[in-house]
Coordinates of C-alpha atoms and ligand atoms in Angstrom, one line a residue:
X1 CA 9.5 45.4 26.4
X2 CA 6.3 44.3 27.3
X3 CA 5.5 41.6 30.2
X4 CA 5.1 38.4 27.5
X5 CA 8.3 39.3 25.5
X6 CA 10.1 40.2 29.4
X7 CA 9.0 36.9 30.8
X8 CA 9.8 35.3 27.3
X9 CA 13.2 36.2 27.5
X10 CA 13.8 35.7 31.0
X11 CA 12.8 31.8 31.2
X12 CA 15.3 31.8 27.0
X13 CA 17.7 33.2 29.1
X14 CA 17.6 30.6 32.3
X15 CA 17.4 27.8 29.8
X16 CA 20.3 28.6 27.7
X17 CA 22.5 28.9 30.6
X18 CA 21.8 25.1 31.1
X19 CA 22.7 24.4 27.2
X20 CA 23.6 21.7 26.0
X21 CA 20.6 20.3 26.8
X22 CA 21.0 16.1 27.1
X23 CA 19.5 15.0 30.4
X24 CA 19.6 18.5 31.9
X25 CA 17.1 19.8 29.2
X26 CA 14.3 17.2 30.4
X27 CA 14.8 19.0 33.8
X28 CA 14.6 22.5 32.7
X29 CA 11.9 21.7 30.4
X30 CA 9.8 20.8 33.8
X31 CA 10.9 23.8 35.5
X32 CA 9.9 26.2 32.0
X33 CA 6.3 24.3 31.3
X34 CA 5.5 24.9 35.5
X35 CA 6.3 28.4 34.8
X36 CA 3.7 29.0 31.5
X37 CA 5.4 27.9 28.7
X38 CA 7.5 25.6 27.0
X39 CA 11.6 26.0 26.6
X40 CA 12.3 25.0 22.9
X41 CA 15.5 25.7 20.6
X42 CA 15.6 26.8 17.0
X43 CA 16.9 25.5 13.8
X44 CA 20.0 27.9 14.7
X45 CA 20.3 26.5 18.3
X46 CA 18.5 29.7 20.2
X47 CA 16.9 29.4 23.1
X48 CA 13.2 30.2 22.7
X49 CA 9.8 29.4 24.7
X50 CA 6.9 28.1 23.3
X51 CA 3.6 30.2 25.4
X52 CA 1.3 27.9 27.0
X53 CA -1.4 30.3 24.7
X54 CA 0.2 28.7 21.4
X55 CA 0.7 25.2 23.0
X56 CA -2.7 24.7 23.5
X57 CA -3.6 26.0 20.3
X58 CA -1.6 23.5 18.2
X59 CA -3.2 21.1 20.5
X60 CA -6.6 22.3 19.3
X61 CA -5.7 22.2 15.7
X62 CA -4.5 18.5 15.8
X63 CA -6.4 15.4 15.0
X64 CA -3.1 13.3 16.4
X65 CA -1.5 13.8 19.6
X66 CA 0.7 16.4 21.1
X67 CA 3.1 15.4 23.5
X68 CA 5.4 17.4 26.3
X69 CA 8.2 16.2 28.6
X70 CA 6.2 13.7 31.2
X71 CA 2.9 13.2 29.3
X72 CA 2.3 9.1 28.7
X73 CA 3.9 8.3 25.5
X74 CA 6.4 11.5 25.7
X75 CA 9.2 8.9 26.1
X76 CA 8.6 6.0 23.9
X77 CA 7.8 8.5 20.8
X78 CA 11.7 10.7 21.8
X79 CA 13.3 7.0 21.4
X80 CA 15.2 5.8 18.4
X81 CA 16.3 2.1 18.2
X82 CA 19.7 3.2 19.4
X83 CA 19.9 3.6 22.9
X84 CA 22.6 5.8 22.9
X85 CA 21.3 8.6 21.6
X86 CA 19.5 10.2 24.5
X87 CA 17.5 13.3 23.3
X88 CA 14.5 15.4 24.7
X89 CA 12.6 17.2 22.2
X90 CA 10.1 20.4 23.7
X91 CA 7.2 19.1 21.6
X92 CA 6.4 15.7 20.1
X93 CA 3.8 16.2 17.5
X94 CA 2.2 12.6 16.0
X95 CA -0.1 13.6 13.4
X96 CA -2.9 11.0 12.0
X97 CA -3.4 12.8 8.4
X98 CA -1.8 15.2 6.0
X99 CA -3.2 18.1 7.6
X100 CA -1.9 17.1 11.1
X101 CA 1.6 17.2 9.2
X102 CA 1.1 20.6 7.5
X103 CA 0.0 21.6 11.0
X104 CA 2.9 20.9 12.8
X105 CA 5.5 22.4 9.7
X106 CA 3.7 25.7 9.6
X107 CA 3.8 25.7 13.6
X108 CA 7.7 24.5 13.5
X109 CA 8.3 27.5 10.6
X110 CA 6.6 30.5 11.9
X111 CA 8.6 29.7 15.5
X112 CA 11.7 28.5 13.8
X113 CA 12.5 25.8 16.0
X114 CA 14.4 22.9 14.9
X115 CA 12.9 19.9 13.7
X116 CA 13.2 16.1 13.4
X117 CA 11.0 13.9 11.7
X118 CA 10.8 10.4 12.7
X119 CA 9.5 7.6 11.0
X120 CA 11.0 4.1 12.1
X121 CA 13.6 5.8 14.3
X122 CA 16.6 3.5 12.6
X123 CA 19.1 6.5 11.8
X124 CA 22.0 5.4 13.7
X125 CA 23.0 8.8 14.4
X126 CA 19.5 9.6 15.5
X127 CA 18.7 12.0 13.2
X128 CA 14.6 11.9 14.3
X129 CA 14.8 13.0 17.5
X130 CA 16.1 16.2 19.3
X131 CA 17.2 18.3 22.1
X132 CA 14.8 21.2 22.7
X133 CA 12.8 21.2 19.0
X134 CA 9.6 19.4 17.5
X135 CA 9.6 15.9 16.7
X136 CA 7.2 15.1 14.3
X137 CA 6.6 11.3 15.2
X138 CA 5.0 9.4 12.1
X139 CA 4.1 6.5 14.1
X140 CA 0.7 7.1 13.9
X141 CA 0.4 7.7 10.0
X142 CA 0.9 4.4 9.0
X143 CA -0.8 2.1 6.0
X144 CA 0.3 0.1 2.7
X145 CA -2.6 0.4 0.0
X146 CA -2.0 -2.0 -3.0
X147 CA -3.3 -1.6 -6.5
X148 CA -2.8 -5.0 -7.6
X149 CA -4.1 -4.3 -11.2
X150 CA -2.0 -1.4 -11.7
X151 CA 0.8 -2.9 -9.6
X152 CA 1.2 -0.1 -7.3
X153 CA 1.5 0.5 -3.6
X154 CA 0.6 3.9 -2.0
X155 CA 2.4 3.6 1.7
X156 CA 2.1 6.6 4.4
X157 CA 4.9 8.7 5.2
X158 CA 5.1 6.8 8.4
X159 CA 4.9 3.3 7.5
X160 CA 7.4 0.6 8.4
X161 CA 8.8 -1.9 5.8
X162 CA 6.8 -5.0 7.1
X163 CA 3.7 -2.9 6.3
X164 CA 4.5 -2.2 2.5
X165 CA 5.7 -6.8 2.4
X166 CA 3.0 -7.7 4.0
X167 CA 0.6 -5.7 2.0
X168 CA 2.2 -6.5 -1.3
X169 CA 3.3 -10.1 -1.0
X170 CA 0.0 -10.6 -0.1
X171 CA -1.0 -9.9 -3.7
X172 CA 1.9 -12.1 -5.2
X173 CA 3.6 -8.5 -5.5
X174 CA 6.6 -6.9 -4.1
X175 CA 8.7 -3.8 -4.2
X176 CA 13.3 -3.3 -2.9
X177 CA 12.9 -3.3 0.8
X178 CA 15.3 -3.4 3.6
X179 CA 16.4 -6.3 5.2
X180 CA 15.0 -5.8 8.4
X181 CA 11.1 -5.0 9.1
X182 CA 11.2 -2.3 11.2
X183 CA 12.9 0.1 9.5
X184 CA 11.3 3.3 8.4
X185 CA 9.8 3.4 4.8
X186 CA 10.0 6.9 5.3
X187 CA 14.1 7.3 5.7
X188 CA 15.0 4.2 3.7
X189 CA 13.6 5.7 0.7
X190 CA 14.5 8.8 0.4
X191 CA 18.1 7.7 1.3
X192 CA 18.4 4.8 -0.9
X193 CA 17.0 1.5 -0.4
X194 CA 19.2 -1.6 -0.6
X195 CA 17.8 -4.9 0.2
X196 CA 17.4 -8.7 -0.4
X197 CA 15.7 -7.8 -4.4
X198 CA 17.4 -4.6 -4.8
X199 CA 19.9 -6.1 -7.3
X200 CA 16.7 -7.6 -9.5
X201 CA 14.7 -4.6 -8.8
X202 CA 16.7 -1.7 -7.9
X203 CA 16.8 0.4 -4.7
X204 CA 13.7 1.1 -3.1
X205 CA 13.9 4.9 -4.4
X206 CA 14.3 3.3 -7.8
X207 CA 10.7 2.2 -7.7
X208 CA 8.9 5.3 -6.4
X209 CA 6.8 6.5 -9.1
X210 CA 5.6 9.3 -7.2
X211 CA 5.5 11.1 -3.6
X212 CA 3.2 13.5 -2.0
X213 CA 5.1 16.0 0.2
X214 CA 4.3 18.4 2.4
X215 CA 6.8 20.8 2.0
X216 CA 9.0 23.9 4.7
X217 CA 6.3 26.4 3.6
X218 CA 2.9 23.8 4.5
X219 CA 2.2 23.2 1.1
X220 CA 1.1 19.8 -0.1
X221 CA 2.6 19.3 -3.1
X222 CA 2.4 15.8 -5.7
X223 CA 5.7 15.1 -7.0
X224 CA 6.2 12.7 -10.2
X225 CA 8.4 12.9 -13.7
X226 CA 5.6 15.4 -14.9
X227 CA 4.8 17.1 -11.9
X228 CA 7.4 19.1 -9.8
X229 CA 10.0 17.1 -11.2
X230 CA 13.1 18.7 -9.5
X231 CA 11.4 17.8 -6.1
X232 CA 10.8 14.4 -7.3
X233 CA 14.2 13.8 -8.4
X234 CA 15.7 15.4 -4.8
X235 CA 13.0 13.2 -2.6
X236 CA 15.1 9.7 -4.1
X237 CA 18.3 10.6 -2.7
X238 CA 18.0 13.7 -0.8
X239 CA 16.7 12.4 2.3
X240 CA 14.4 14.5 4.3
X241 CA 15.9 17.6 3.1
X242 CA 12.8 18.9 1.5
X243 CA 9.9 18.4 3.5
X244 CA 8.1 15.1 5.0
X245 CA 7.1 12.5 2.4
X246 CA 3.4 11.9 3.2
X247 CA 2.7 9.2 0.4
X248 CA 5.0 6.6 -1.4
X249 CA 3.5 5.7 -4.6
X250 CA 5.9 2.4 -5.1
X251 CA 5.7 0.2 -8.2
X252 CA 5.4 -3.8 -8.0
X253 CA 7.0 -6.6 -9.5
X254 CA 4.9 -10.2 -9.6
X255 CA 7.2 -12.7 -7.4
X256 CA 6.5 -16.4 -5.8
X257 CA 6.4 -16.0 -2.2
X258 CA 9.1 -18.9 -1.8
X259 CA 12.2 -17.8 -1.7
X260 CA 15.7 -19.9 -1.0
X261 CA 17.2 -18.3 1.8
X262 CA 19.1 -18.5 4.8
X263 CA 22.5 -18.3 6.3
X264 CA 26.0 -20.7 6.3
X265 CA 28.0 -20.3 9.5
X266 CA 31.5 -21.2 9.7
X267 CA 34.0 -20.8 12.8
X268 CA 36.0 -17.1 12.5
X269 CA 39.0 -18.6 11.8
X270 CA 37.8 -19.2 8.6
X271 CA 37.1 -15.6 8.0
X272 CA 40.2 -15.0 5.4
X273 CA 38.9 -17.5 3.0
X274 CA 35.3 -17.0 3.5
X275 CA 35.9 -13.2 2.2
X276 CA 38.3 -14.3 -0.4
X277 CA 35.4 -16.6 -2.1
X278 CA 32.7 -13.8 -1.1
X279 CA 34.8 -11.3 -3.4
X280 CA 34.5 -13.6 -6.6
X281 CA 31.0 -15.2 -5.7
X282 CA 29.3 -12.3 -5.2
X283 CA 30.5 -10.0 -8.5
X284 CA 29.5 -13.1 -10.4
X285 CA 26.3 -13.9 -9.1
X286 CA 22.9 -13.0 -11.4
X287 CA 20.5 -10.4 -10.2
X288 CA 18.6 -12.6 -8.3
X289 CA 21.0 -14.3 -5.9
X290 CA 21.6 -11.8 -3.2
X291 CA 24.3 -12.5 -1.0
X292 CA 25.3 -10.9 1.8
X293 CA 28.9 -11.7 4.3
X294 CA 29.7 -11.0 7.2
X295 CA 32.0 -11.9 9.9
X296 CA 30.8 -11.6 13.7
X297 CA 32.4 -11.5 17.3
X298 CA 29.9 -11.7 19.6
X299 CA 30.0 -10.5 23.4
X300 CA 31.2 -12.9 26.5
X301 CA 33.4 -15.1 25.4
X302 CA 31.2 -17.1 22.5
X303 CA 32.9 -18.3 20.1
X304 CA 33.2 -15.6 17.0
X305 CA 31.7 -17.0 13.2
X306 CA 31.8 -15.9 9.7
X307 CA 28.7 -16.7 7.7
X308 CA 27.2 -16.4 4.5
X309 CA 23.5 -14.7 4.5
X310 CA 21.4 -15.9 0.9
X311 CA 18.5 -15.0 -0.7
X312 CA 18.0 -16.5 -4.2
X313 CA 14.5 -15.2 -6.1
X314 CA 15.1 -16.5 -9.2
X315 CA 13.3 -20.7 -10.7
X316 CA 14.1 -22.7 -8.0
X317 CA 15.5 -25.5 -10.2
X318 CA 18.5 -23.2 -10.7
X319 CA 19.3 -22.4 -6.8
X320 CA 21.3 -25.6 -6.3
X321 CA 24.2 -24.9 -8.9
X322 CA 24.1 -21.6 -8.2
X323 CA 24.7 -22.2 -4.6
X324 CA 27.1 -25.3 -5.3
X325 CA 29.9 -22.9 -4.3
X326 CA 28.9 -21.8 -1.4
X327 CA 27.9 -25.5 -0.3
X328 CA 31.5 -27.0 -1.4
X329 CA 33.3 -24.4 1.2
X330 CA 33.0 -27.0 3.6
X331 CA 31.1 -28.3 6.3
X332 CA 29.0 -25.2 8.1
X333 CA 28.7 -24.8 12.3
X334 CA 25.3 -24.1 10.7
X335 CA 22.8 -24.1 7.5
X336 CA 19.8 -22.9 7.8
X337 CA 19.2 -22.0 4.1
X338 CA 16.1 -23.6 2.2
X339 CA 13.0 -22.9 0.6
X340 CA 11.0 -20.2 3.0
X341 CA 8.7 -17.6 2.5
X342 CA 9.7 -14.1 1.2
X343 CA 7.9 -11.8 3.7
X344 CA 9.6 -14.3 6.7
X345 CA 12.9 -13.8 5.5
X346 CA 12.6 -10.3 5.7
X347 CA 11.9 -10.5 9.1
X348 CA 14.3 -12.8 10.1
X349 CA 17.0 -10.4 11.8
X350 CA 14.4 -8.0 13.8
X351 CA 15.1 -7.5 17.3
X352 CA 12.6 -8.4 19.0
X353 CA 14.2 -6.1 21.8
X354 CA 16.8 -3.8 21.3
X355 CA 16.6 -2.0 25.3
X356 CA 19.8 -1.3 26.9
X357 CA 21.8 -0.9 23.6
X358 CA 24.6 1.2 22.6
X359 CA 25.3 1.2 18.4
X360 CA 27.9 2.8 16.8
X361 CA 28.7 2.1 13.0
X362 CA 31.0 3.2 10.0
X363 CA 30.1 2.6 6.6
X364 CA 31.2 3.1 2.9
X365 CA 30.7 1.9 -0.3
X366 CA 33.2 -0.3 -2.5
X367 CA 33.3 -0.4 -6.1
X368 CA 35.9 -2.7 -6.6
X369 CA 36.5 -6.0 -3.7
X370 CA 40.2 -6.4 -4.4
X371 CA 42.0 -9.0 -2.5
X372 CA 43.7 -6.4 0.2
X373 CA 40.3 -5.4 1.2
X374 CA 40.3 -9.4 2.4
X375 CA 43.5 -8.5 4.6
X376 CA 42.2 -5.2 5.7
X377 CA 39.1 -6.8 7.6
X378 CA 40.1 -9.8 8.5
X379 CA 43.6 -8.6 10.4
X380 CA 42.4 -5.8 12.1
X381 CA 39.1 -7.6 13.3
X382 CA 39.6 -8.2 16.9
X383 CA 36.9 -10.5 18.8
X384 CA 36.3 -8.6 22.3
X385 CA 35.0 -10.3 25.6
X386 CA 32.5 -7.4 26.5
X387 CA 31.2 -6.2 23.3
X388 CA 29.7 -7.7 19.5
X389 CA 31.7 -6.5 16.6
X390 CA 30.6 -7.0 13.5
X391 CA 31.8 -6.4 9.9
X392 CA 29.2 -7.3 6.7
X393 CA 28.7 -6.4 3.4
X394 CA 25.1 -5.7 1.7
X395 CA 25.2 -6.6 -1.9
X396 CA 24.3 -4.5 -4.0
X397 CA 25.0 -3.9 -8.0
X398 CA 23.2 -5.7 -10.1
X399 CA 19.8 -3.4 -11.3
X400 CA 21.1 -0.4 -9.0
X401 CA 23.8 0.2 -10.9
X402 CA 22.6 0.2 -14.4
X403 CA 20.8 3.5 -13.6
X404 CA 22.7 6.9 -14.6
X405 CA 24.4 8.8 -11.2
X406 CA 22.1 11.7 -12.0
X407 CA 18.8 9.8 -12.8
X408 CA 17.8 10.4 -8.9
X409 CA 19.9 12.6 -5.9
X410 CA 21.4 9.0 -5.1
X411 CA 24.8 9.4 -6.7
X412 CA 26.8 5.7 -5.7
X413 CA 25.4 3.7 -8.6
X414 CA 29.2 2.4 -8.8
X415 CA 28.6 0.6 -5.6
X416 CA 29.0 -3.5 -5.8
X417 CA 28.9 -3.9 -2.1
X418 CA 27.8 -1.8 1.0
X419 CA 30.6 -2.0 3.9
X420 CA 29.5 -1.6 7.2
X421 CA 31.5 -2.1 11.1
X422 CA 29.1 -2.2 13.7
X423 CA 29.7 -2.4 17.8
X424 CA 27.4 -2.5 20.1
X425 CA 27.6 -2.1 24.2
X426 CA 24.9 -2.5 26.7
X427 CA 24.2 0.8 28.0
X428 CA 25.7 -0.1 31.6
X429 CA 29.2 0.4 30.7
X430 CA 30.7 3.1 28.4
X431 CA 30.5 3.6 24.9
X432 CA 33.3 5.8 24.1
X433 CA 36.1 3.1 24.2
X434 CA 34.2 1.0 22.4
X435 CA 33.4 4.0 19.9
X436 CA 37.1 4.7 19.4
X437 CA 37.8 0.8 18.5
X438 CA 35.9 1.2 15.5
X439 CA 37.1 4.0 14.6
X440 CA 40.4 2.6 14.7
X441 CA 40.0 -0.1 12.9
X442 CA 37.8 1.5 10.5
X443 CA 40.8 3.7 9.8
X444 CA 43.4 1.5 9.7
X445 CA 41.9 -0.3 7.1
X446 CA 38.3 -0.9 5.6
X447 CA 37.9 2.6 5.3
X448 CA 40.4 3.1 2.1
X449 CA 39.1 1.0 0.2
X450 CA 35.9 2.9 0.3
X451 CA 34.5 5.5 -2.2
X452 CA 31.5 7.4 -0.7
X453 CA 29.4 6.1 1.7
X454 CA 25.2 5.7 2.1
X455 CA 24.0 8.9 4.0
X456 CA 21.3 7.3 5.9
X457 CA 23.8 5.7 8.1
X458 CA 26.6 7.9 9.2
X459 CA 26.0 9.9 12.6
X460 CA 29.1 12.5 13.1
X461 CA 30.6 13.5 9.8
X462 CA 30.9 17.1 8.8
X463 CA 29.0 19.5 5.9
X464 CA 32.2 19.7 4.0
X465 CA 32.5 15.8 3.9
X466 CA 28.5 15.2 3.3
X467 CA 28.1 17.9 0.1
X468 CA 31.4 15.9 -1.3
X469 CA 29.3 12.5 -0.6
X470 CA 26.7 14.2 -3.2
X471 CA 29.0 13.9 -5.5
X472 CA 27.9 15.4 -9.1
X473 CA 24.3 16.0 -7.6
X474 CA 24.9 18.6 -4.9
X475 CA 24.8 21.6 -7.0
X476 CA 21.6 20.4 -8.2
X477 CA 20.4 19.3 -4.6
X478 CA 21.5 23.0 -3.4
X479 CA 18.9 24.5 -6.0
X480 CA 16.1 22.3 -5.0
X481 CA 16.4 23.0 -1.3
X482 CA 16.7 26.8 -2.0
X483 CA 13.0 26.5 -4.1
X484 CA 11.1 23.9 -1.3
X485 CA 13.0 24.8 2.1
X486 CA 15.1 28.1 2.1
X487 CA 15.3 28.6 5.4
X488 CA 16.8 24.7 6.2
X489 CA 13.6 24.1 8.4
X490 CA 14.9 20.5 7.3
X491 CA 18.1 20.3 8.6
X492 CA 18.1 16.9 10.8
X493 CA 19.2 14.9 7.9
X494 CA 22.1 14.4 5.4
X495 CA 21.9 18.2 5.1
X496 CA 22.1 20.3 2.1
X497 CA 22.6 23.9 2.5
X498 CA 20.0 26.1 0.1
X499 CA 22.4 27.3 -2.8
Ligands
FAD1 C1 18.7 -2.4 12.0 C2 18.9 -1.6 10.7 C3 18.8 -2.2 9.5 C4 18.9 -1.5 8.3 N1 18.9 -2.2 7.1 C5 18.9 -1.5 5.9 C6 18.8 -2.1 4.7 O1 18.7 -3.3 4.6 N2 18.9 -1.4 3.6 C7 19.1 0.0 3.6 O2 19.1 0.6 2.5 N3 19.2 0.6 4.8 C8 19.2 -0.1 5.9 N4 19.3 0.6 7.1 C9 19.6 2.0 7.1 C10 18.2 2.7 7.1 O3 17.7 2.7 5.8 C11 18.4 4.2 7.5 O4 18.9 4.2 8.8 C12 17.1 5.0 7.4 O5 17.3 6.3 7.6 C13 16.1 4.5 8.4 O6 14.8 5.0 8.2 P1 13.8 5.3 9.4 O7 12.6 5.9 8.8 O8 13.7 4.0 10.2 O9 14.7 6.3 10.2 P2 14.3 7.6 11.1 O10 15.4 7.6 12.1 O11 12.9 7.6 11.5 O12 14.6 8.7 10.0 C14 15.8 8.9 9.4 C15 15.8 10.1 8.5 O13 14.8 10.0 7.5 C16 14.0 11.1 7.4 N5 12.6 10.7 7.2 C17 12.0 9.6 7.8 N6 10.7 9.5 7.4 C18 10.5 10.6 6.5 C19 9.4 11.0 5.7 N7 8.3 10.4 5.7 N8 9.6 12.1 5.0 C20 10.8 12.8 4.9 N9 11.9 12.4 5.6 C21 11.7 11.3 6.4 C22 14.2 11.8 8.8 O14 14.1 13.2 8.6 C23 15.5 11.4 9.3 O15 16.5 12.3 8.9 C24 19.2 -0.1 8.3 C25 19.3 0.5 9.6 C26 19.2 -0.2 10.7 C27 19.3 0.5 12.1

């Protein structure tokens, strides 16, 4: 063994005695970069070390920025927005072009270290960060182009939703979006895409006409109906499981920037009712009316509310029937629904500043809102003094579910509503009783009424129980990631093992 592969093995050795990494990884990291090189883990979970030789020669290759454990930056960019999840990746790469991108793969694949791609850092189960591997951070590959005769947008890989509204809307144009502006482009679409005009519209991945991808192997590869269409078809619905999506090539609808929108607020104890109209209302409601319910106990004590949360799109002379039963439920804590603009809407439930925040969520989709579901929610909902609770639906239907389950890797096109139970805990205290409520009440009753759930929101579920979520597509999915990523270089994500 020569002295490289001798000292190489030596500081693998000293690391992986202090697996799992967590905080102690940060530590060890310090005590492997003082010694020459980096400590690092592979895709398989092997300690490694990265020389100080190859560090500085990805350095050297990049236009962007390459990060370690204590430089400025390091710890902003290894953040996701929930607090919880506490990782330390041994590189943060945060490329400014396509090439920075194919840089970083071919670095990541020749060293086999596990990777995590992060784009707006919302996947509750942090999914784009990691212990010990590369992050590639797209915060710095940002930008919405708009083609506003050819009613396209063309949005980096690293974009955030309020980018690709601003951009558009500015041109009387829009595209499905999330509901909150901070949320990564990059993971909303390939997951799905549900949002306030998804039911006019259809998801976000719906509306991707094209993708440029960089895929496991470096290659940069166009991906459209008539080019690489198997690729194309696994990008809407597959996640990150084939590479890292470097252009979104969206198409755009014409829409009046005023939208009717806003929320009605009613006292909890109105919660059985509220849900009871929701279930009729909202199967009922043209593909324009988006409505969203949700039931809420916040933390300390306040008083817990149910509410209501609109967004009409459709001729405004229309909105006041169609919202005449909502209005005739009775007399709200508070209405704040009127004419506003589209691009503000979809801003309207950012957090401004989401430090010191535990999240935990379970989620699933529903086909069918029968009347037990009502019970299910409301009787097991229990308002608690030192945490928020929350329990919504995200309509959906309309346009995303006249599209055939095999059309795109996104198999739910049954699903009428998305079902989501969130807590949250500031960091201070633990998380882990509060983690074991939900789960609890998830169990004991929301949960059965579910069939499948959106993959770009679950954090701890197995491979047996995610390739059954695929439904129909998996085989298909296998097949595709066995062509673009044999070796499961892209594994942070909704996995899918290469066939
Ligand atoms: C506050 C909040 C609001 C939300 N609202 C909605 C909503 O209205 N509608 C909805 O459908 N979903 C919603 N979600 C769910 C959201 O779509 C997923 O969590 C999604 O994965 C977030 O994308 P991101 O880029 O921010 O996440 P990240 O954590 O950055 O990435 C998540 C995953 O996406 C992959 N990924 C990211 N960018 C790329 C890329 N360029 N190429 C390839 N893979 C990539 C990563 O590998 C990672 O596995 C919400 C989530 C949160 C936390």
């Amino acid at each position: 063994m020569n002295r490289r592969h001798f000292f190489q093995s030596s500081v693998a050795a000293a690391v992986a005695c202090a697996l799992p990494y967590g905080r102690l990884y940060a530590v060890d990291q310090a005590a492997t970069q003082a010694a020459g090189g980096v400590a690092a883990v592979t895709g398989a979970g092997k300690a490694t070390v990265i020389e100080q030789a190859a560090i500085r020669e990805l350095r050297g290759a990049l236009r962007g920025g390459l990060l370690l454990a204590g430089d400025p930056g390091y710890e902003q960019a290894r953040r996701v927005l929930n607090e919880s999840i506490d990782k330390h990746p041994a590189l943060v790469v945060q490329p400014t072009g396509v090439a920075d991108i194919r840089t970083a793969v071919n670095f990541a694949r020749e060293r086999e270290l596990l990777v995590a791609v992060k784009c707006g850092g919302h996947s509750p189960g942090g999914k784009s960060t990691c212990d010990g591997g590369m992050q590639i951070d797209l915060s710095r590959f940002r930008g919405a182009r708009v083609d506003v005769a050819a009613r396209r947008a063309y949005v980096a890989g690293g974009s955030l939703l309020g980018d690709l509204d601003h951009e558009a809307m500015a041109n009387g144009l829009v595209t499905t979006a999330g509901t909150v502006s901070h949320t990564g482009v990059g993971g909303l679409t390939t997951g799905g895409g549900y949002g306030r005009l998804a039911r006019r519209f259809g998801l976000a991945l719906d509306n991707v006409r094209s993708v440029d991808v960089v895929t496991a192997d470096g290659r940069y590869l166009h991906a459209s109906g008539d080019e690489n269409p198997d690729l194309y078809w696994g990008v809407r619905g597959g996640g990150g499981n084939f590479g890292v999506v470097t252009n979104f090539e969206f198409e755009l609808h014409p829409m009046q920037r005023q939208i009717i929108g806003g929320n009605l607020v009613f006292p909890i104890q109105r919660a059985r009712e509220l849900f009871t109209l929701y279930r009729e209302y909202s199967a009922a409601a043209p593909d324009d009316l988006y409505v969203d319910a949700a039931i809420v106990a916040p933390p300390a004590g306040q008083p817990g509310i149910c509410m209501f949360h609109v967004c009409y799109s459709g001729p405004a002379e229309r909105a006041e029937a169609l919202l005449a039963p909502l209005r005739s439920f009775g007399t709200p804590v508070a209405d704040t629904i009127r004419a506003q603009d589209y691009v503000a809407i979809q801003k309207s439930t950012d957090r401004s500043d989401p430090r010191n925040e535990g999240t935990y969520l379970k989620s699933g989709f529903i086909g069918a809102f029968p009347d037990a579901l009502v019970g299910a929610i409301v009787d097991g909902f229990e308002p608690h003094p030192d945490r928020s609770t929350v329990l919504f639906f995200q309509h959906g239907g309309g346009a995303t579910g006249r599209v055939a389950a095999d059309a795109t890797a996104f198999p739910h096109r049954y699903a009428t509503h998305n079902m989501l139970a969130v807590v949250a805990w500031n960091l201070d205290g633990d998380g882990r009783p509060h983690m074991d409520w939900l789960r609890r009440y998830w169990a004991g009753g929301p949960e059965g009424f579910t069939k499948g759930f959106y993959t770009v929101e679950t954090a701890d579920e197995s491979q047996a129980v995610r390739d059954d979520n695929y439904q129909g597509n998996l085989a298909r999915l296998r097949k595709v990631k066995r062509k673009y990523d044999p070796g499961n270089l892209f594994r942070l994500n909704a996995n899918v093992e290469p066939a």
